[in-house]
Short mmCIF file of C-alpha atoms in Angstrom, two decimals:
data_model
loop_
_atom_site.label_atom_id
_atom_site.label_comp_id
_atom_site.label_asym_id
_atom_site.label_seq_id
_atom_site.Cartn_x
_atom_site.Cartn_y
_atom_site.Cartn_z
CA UNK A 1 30.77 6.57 -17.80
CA UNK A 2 30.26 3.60 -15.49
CA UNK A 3 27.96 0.57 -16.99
CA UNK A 4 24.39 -0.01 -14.99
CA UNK A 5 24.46 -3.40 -13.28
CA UNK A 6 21.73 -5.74 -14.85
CA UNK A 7 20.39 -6.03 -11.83
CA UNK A 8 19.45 -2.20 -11.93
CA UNK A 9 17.99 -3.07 -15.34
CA UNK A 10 15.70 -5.26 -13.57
CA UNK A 11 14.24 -3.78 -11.06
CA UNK A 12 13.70 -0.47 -13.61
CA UNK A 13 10.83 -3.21 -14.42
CA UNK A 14 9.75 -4.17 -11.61
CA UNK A 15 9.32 -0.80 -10.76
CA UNK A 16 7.23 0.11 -14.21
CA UNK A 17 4.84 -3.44 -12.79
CA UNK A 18 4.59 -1.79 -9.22
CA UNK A 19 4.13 1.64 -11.49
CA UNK A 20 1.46 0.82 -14.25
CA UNK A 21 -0.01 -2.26 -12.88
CA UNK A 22 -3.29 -1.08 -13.99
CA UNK A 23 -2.40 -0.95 -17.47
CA UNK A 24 -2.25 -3.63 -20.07
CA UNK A 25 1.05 -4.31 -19.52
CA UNK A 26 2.94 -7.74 -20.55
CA UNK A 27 6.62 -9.75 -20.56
CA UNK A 28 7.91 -7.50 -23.72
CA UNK A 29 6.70 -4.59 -22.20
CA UNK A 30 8.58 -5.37 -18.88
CA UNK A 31 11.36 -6.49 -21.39
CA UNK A 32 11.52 -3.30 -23.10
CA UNK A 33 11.96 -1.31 -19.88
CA UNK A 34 14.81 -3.44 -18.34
CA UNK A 35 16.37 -3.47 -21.75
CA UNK A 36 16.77 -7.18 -22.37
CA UNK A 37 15.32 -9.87 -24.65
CA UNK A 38 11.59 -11.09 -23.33
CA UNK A 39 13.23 -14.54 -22.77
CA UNK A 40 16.47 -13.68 -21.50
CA UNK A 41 14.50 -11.04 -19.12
CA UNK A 42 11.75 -13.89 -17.84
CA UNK A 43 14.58 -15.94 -17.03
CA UNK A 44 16.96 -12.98 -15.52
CA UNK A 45 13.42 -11.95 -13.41
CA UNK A 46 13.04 -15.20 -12.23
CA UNK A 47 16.27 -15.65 -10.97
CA UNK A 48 16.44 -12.29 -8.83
CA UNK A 49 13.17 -11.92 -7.83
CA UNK A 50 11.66 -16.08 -7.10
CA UNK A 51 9.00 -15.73 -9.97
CA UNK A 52 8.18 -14.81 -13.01
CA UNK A 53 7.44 -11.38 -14.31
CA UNK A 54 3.79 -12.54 -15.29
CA UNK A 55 3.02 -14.10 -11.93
CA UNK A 56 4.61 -10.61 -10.59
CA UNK A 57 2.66 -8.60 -12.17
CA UNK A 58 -0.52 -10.79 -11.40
CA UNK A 59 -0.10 -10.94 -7.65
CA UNK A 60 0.52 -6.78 -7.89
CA UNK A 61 -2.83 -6.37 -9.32
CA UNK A 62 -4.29 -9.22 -7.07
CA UNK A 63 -3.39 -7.30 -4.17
CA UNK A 64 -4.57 -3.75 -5.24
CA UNK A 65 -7.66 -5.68 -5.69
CA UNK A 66 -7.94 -6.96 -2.30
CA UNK A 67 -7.41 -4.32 -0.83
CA UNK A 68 -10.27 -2.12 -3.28
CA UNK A 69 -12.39 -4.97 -2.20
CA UNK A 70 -11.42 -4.53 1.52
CA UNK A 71 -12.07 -0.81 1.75
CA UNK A 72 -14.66 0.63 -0.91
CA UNK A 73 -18.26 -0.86 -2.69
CA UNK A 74 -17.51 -1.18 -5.69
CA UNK A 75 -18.21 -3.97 -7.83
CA UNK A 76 -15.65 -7.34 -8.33
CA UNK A 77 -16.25 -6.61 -12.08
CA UNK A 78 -15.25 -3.06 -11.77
CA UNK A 79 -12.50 -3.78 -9.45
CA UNK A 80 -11.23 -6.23 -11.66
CA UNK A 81 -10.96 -3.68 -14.65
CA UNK A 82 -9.07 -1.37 -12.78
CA UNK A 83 -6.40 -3.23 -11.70
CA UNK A 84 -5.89 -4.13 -15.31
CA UNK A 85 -7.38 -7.78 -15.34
CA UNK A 86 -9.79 -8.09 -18.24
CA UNK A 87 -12.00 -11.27 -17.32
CA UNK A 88 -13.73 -11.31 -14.10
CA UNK A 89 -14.07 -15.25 -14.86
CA UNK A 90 -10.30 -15.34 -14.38
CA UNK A 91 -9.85 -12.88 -12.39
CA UNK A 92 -12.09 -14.47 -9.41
CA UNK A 93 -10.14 -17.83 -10.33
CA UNK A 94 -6.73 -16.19 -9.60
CA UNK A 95 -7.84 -14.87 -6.65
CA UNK A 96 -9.16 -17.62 -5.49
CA UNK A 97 -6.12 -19.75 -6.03
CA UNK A 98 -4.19 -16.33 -3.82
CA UNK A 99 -6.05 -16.07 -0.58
CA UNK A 100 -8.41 -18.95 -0.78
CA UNK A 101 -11.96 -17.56 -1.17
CA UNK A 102 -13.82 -15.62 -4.18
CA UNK A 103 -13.64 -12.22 -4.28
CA UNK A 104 -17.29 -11.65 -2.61
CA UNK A 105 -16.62 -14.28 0.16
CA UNK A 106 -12.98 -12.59 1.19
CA UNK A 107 -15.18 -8.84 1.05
CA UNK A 108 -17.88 -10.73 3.06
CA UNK A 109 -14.91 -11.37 6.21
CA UNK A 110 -14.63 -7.55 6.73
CA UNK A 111 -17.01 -4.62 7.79
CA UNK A 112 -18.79 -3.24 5.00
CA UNK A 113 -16.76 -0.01 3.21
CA UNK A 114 -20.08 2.21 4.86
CA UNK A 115 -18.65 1.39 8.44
CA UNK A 116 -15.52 2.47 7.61
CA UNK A 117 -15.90 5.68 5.55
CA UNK A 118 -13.03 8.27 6.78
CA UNK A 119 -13.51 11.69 6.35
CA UNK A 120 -10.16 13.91 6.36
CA UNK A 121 -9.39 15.61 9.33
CA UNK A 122 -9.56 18.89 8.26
CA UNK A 123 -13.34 18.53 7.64
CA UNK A 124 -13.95 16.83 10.80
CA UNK A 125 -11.92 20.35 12.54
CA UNK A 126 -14.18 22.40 10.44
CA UNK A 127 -17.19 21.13 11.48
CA UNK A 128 -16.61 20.59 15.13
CA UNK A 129 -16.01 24.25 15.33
CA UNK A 130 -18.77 26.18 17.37
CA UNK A 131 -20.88 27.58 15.06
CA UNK A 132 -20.62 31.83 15.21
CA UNK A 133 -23.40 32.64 12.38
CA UNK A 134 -20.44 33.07 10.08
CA UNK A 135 -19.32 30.63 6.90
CA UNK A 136 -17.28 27.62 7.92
CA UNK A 137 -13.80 27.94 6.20
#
């Protein structure tokens, strides 16, 4: 049996952050998953992927939440829960620091969630039918 490269090891975390981002997940966590020592994995995470696994995993859930805040209503608070931050105090600081405006002011440069509301094609196909008198399916 052939030995996994440690790089492998690696990215088995990185994939568990891109995974579970939502969940309170943390370095030993990460650690566990690639199978290395917290410190020896920070360091080993660093040096393959340009930063640590913290600021990794940070910039994962940052983005899920930009992109929540960019296409539904919902509240920065509750936005901020479900992509696993716990304070929206740090939270709006973080993303502040990531794309330079607080999370109302970067939701306030697109068209409200309302405007954009899709609704699956299949519905759209039902109901653009002619209507016969009989149920829609």
């Amino acid at each position: 049996m052939t030995a996994v490269p440690p790089a492998r090891h690696l990215l088995r975390a990185r994939d568990l952050a891109d995974r579970r981002y939502a969940e309170p997940l943390d370095v030993p966590d990460l650690a566990r998953a690639a199978r290395l020592s917290p410190a020896h994995f920070s360091r080993e995470f660093a040096r393959a992927f340009g930063e640590t696994p913290h600021r990794y995993l940070l910039t994962r859930r940052l983005e899920r939440a930009a992109a929540l805040l960019r296409t539904t209503d919902r509240s920065v608070a509750d936005i901020c829960m479900t992509v696993g931050l716990r304070s929206v105090g740090s939270f709006t600081t973080s993303f502040g620091r990531m794309y330079g405006l607080s999370p109302m002011a970067y939701r306030a440069t697109y068209p409200p969630a309302s405007d954009r509301a899709l609704v699956p094609s299949c519905v759209l196909r039902a109901w653009g039918r002619p209507w016969t008198g009989r149920p829609r399916a």
